[in-house]
CSV table of C-alpha atoms in Angstrom, one decimal:
chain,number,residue,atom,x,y,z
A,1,UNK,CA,-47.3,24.0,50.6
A,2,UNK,CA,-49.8,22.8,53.4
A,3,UNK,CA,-52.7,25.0,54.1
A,4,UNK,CA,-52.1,26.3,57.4
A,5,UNK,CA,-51.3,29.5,59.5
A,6,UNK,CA,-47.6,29.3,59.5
A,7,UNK,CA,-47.1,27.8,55.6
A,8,UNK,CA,-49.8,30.8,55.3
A,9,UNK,CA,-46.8,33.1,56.9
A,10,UNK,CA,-44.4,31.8,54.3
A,11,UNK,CA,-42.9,28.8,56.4
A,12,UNK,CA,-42.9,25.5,54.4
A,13,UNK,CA,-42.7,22.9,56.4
A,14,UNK,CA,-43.1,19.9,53.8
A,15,UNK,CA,-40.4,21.1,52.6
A,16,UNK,CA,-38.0,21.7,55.2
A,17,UNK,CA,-38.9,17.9,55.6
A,18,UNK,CA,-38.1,17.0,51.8
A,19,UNK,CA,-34.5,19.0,52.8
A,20,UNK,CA,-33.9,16.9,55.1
A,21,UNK,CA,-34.4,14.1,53.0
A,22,UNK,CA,-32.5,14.5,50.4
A,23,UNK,CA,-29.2,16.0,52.3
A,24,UNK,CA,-29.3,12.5,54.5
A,25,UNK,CA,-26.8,11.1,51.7
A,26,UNK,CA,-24.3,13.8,51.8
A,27,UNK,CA,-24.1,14.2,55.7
A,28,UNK,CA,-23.6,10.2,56.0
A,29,UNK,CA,-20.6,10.5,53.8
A,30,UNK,CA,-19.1,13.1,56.3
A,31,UNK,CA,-18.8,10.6,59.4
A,32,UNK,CA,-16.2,9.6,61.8
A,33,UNK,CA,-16.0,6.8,63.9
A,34,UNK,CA,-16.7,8.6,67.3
A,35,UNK,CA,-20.2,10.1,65.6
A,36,UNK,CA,-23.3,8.4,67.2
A,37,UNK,CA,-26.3,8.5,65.6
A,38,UNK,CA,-27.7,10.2,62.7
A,39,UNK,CA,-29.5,13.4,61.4
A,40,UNK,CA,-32.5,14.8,62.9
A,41,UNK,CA,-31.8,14.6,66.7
A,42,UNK,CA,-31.8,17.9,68.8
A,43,UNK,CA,-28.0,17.5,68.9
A,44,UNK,CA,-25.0,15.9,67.2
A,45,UNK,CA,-23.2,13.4,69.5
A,46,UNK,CA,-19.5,12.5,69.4
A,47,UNK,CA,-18.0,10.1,71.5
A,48,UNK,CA,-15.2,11.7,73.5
A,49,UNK,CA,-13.8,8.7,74.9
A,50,UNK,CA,-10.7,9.1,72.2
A,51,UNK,CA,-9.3,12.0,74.4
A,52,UNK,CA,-8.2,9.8,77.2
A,53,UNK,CA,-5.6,8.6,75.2
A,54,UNK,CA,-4.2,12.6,75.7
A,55,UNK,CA,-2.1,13.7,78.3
A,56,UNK,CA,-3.6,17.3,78.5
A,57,UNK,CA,-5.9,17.5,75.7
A,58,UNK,CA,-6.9,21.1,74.7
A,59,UNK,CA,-10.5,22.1,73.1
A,60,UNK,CA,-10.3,24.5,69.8
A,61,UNK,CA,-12.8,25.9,68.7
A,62,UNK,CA,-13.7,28.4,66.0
A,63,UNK,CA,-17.2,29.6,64.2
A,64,UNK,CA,-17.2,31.6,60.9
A,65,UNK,CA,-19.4,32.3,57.6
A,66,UNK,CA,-18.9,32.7,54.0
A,67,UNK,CA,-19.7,35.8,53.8
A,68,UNK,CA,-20.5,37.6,50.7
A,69,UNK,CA,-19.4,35.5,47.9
A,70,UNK,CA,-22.9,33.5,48.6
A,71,UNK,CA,-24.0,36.0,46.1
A,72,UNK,CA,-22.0,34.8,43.4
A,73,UNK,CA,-23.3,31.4,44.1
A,74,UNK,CA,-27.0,33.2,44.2
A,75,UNK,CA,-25.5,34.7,40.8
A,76,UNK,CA,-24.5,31.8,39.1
A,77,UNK,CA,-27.5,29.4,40.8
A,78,UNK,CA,-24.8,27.0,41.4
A,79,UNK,CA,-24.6,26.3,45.3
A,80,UNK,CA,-23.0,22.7,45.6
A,81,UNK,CA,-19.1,24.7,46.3
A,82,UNK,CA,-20.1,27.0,48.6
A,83,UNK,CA,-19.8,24.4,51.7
A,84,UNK,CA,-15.7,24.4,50.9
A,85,UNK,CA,-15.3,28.2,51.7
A,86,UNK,CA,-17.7,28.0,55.0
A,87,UNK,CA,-15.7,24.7,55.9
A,88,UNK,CA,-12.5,25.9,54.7
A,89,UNK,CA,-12.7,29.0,57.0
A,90,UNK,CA,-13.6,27.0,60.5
A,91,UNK,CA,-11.4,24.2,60.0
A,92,UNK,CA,-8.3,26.0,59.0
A,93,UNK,CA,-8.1,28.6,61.8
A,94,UNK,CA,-7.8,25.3,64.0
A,95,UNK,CA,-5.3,23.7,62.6
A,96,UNK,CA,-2.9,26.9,62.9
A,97,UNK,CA,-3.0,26.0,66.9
A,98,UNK,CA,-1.9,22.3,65.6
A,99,UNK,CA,-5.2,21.4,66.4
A,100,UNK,CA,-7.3,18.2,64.3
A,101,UNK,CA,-10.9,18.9,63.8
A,102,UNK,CA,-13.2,16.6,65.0
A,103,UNK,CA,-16.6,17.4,64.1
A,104,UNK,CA,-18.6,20.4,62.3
A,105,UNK,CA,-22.3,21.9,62.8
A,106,UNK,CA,-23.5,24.0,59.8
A,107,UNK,CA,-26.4,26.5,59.9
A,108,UNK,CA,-28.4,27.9,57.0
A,109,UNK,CA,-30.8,30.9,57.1
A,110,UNK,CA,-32.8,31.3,53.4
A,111,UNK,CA,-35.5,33.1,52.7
A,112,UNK,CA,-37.7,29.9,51.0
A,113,UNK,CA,-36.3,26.1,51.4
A,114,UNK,CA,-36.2,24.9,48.1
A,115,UNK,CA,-34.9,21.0,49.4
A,116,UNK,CA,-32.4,20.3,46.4
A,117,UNK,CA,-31.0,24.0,47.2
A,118,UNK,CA,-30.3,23.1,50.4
A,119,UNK,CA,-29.3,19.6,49.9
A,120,UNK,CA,-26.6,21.1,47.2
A,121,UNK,CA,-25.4,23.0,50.1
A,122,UNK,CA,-24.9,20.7,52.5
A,123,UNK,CA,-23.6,18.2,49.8
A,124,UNK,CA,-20.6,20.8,49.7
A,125,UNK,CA,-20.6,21.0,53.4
A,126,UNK,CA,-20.4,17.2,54.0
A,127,UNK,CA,-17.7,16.6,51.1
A,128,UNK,CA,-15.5,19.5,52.6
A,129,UNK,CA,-16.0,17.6,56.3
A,130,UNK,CA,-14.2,14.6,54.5
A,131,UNK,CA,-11.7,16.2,52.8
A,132,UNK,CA,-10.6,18.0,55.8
A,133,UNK,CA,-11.1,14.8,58.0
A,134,UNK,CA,-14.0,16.0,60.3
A,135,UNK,CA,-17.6,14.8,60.7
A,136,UNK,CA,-20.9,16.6,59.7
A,137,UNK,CA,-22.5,16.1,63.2
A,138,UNK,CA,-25.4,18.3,62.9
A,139,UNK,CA,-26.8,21.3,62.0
A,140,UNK,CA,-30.0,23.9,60.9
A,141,UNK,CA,-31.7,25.3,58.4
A,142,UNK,CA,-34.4,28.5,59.1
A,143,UNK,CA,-36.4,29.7,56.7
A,144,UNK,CA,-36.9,33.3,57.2
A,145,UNK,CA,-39.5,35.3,54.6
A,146,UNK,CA,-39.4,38.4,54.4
A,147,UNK,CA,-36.3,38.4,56.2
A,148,UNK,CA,-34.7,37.5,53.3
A,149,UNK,CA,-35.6,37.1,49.6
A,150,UNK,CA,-36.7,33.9,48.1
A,151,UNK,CA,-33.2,33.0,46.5
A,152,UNK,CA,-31.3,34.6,49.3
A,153,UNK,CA,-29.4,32.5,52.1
A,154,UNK,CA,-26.4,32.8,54.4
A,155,UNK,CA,-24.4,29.8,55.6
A,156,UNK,CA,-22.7,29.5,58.7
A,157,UNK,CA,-20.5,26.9,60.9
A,158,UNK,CA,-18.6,26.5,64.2
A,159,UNK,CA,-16.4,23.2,65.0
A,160,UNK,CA,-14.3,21.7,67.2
A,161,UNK,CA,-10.8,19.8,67.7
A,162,UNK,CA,-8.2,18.9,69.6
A,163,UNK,CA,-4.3,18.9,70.2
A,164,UNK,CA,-2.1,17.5,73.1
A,165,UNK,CA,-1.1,20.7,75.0
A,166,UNK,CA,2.6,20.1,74.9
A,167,UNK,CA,2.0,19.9,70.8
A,168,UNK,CA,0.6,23.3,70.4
A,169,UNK,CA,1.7,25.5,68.1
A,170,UNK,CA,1.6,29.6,68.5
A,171,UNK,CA,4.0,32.7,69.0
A,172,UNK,CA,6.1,31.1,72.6
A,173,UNK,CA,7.7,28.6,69.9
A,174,UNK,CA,8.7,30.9,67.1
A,175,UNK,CA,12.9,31.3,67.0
A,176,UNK,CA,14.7,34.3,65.1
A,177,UNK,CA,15.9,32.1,62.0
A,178,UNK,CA,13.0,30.2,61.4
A,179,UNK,CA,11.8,30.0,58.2
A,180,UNK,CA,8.0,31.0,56.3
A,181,UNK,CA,6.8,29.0,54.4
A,182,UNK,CA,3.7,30.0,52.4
A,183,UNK,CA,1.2,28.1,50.6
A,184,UNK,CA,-0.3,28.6,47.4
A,185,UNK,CA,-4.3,30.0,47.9
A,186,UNK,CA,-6.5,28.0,45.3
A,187,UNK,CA,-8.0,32.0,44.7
A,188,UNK,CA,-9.8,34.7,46.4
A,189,UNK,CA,-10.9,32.3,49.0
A,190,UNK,CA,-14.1,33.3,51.0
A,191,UNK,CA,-12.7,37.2,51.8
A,192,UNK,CA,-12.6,40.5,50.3
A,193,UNK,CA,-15.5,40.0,47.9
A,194,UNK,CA,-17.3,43.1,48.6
A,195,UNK,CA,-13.9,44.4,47.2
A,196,UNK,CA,-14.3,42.1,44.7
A,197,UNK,CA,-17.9,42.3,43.9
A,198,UNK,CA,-17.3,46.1,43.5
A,199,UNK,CA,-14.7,46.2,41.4
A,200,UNK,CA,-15.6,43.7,38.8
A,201,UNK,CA,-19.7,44.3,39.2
A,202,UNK,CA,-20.0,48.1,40.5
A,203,UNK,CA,-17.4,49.7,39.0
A,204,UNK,CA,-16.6,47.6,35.9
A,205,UNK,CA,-20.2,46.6,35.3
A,206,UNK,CA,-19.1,43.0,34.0
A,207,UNK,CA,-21.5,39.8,34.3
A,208,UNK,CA,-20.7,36.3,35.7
A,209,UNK,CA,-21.1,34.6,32.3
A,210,UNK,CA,-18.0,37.5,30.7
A,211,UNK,CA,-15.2,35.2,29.5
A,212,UNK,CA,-11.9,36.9,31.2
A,213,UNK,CA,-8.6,35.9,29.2
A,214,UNK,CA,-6.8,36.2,32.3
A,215,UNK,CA,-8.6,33.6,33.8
A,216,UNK,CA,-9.5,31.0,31.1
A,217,UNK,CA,-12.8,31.1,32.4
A,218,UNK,CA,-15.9,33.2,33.3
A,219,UNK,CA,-15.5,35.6,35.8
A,220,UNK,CA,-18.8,33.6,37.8
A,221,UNK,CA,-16.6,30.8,37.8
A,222,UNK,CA,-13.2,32.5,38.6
A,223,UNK,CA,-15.0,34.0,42.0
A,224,UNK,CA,-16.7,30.8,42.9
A,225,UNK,CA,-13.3,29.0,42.7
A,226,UNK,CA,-13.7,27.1,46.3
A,227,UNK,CA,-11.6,28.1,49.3
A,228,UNK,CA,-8.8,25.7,49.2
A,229,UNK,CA,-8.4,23.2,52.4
A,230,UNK,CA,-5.0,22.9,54.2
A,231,UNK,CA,-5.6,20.8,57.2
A,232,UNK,CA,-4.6,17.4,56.6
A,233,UNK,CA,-1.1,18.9,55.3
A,234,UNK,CA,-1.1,21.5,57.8
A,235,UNK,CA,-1.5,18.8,60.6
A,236,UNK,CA,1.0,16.5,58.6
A,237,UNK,CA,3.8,19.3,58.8
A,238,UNK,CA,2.6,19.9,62.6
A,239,UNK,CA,3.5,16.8,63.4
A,240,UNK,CA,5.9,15.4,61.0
A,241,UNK,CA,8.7,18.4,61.1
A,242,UNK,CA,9.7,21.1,63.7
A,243,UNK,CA,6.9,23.4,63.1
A,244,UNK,CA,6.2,26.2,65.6
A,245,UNK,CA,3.5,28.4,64.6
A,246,UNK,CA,1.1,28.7,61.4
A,247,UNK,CA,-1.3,31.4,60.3
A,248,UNK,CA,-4.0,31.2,58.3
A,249,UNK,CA,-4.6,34.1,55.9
A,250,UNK,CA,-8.4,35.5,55.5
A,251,UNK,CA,-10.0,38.9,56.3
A,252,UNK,CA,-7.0,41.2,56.8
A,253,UNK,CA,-4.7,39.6,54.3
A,254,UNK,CA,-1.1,38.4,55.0
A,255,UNK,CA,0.7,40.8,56.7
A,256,UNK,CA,-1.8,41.2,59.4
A,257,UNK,CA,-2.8,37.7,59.7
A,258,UNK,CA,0.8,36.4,60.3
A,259,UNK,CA,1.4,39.1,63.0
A,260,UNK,CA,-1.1,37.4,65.0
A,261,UNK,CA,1.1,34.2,65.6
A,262,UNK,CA,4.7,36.8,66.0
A,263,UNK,CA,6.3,36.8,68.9
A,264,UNK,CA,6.6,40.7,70.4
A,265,UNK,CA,10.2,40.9,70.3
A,266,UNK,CA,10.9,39.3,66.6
A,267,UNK,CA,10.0,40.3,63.2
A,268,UNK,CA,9.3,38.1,59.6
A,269,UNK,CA,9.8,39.6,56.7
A,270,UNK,CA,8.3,37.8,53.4
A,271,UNK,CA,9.4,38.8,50.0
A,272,UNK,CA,6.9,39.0,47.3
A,273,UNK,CA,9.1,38.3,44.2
A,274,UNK,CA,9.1,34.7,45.6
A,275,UNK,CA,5.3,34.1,44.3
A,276,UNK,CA,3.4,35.3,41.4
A,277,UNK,CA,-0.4,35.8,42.5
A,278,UNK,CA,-2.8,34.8,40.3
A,279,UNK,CA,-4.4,36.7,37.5
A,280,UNK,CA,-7.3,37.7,39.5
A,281,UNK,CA,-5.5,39.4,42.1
A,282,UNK,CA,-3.8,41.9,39.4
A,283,UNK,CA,-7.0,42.1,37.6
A,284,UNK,CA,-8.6,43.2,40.5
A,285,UNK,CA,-5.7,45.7,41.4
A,286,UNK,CA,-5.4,47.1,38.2
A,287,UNK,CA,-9.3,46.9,36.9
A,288,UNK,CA,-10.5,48.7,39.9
A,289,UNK,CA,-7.2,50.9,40.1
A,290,UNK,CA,-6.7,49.3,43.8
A,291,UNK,CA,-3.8,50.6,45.6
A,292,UNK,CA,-1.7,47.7,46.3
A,293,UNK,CA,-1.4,48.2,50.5
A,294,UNK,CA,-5.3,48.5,50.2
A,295,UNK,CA,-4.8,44.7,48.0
A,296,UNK,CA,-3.0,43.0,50.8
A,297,UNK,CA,-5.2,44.4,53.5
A,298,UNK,CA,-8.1,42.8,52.5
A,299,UNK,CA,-7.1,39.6,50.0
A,300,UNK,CA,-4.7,37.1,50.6
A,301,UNK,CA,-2.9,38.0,47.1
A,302,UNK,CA,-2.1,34.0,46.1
A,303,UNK,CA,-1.0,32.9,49.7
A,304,UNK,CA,-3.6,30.7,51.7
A,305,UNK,CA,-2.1,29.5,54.5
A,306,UNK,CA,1.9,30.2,55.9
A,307,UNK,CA,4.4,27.8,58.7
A,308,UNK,CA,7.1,29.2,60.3
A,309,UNK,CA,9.5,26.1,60.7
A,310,UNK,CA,12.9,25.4,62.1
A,311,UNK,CA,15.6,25.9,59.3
A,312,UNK,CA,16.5,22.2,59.0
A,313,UNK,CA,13.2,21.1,58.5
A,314,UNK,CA,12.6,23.3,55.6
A,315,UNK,CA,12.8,20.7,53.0
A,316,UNK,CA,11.0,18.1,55.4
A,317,UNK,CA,7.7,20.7,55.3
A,318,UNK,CA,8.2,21.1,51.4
A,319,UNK,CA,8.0,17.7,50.6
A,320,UNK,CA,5.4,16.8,53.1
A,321,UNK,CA,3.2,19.4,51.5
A,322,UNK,CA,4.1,18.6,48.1
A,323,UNK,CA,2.9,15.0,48.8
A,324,UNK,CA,-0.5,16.2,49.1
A,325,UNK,CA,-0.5,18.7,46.2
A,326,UNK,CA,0.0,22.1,48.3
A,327,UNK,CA,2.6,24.8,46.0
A,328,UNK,CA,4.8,25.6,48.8
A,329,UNK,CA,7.5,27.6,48.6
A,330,UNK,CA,10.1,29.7,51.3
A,331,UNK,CA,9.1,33.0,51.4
A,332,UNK,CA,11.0,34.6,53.8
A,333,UNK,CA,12.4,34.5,57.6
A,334,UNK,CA,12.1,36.0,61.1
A,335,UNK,CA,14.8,38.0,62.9
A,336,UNK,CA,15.1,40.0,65.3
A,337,UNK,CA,14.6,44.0,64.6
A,338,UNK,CA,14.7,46.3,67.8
A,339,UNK,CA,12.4,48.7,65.5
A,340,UNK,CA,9.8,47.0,64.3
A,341,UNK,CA,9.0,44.3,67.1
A,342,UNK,CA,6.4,41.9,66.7
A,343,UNK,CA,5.9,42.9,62.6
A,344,UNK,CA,5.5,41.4,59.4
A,345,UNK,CA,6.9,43.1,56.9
A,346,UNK,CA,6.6,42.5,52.6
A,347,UNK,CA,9.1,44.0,50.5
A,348,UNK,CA,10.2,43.3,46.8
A,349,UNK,CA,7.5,43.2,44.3
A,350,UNK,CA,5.4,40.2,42.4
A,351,UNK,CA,6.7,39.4,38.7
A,352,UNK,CA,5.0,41.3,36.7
A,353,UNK,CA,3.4,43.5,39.1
């Protein structure tokens, strides 16, 4: 570290520098054709000129962290997956609109830059951007000491897309007898681990490096599973079948995230002996003795992302979303219910449960 005042103050410089360096690779996989330039300018630039060929096009945007499963990857000293949660999160509560996301800036806070830390960061950042189809355009990383411990660090992201305004997708288009379909959730995703965390580290006192038989794995490796990415299939359904609202299922779980995109005067009800969640979810429930409305109020209990689609194109969305590896499955349908307007209900129970 250079001798001066502010490296004195625990700000390294040199190697906020040597970050930047070696994360230069990753971030020039994560491009798009409208991106213009490269890293290090004061801002990313995109070249807009593609939304002339809109009618009316419409600006998403959504921001979002990982919350506190960046202390598993603390735990486990393994930080190269941790930029699939933070891009999973941003990315996918666009595409519920119908929207395509077009470009990501990513911001990291850590209490020492240690440059390959960082660079394995963003080198899960920038390979999330291409799976989802987005470019890395810019971003920031702060080094805060004392702020936060050496090895501590919070990541964070907003982006932005687009969708032609007679394309969008929300609660005006939802019809009594459509259809949910749900999508299988690769794991916990990036919510509920301070439900998690508790449970398996607080209460049952178990380590990262434990071997769980439920999960073929260690438990480090089970809660570091990254946040599975639905937006080139989400958009493929949007605009391949007759698709009229999607919800993406985080903080809050199912039931209150699918309410969200409900119309007020209609009601879906999802059964939950069409799905089996995986082992983690019971192992959480039963380990930490979690009531099971508590579960589904905070995890997505083995269902990532749901569409509500027109009956006949039912097997259209199945197969679209089989194509690109997405479990799908029809878990139940919305009517109307002069009782419980503008609800989601769950009834049945898992196999198993």
């Amino acid at each position: 570290m250079a001798d001066n005042a502010y490296a004195r103050a625990g700000v390294d410089i040199e190697a906020a520098d040597r970050a930047v360096d070696l994360m230069k690779e990753w971030v020039e996989k994560a491009r798009r054709p409208e991106m213009l330039g490269g890293l290090g300018g004061f801002a990313g630039l995109f070249d807009a000129s593609a939304l002339l060929s809109y009618k009316r096009p419409l600006l998403a945007t959504s921001t979002d962290g990982v919350g506190t499963k960046v202390a598993v990857a603390q735990m486990m000293d393994k930080h190269d997956t941790i930029g699939f949660d933070l891009i999973g999160m941003v990315v996918d509560d666009l595409v519920v609109c119908g929207a395509e996301p077009l470009f990501v800036t990513d911001y990291i806070a850590t209490g020492k830059v240690v440059p390959e830390r960082i660079a394995a960061i963003v080198k899960g950042i920038a390979e999330a951007c291409v799976e989802a189809g987005c470019a890395l355009v810019g971003g920031e990383t702060a080094e805060h000491p004392g702020l936060l411990a050496p090895d501590e660090y919070d990541v964070a992201g907003a982006t932005t897309g687009v969708v032609e305004a007679d394309a969008l997708l929300g609660p005006a288009l939802v019809r009594e007898g459509d259809v949910v379909i749900a999508m299988a959730a690769s794991g916990l995703h990036s919510n509920g681990y301070s439900l998690a965390r508790h449970v398996f580290f607080t209460q049952a006192g178990w380590t990262v490096d434990r071997h769980v038989e439920e999960f073929g794995r260690t438990l480090g490796e089970e809660l570091l599973e990254p946040t599975r990415i639905y937006t080139k299939p989400a958009l493929a359904i949007a605009r391949e079948t007759e698709t009229h609202a999607m919800a993406h299922i985080t903080g809050g779980g199912l039931a209150n995230n699918l309410a969200r995109v409900m119309p007020p005067e209609l009601k879906a009800t999802l059964d939950r002996a069409t799905w089996t969640p995986a082992p983690v979810f019971d192992v959480v429930r039963t380990l930490g003795e979690v009531a099971q409305p508590d579960l589904e109020a905070t995890l997505n209990c083995g269902v990532g992302m749901v569409a509500l689609v027109a009956p006949d194109a039912v097997d259209g969305a199945l197969a679209r979303l089989a194509d690109f590896g997405i479990d799908s499955w029809v878990a139940g349908e919305v009517a109307v219910d002069p009782e419980q307007k503008g609800t989601v209900e769950l009834v049945g129970q898992h196999p198993g449960w």
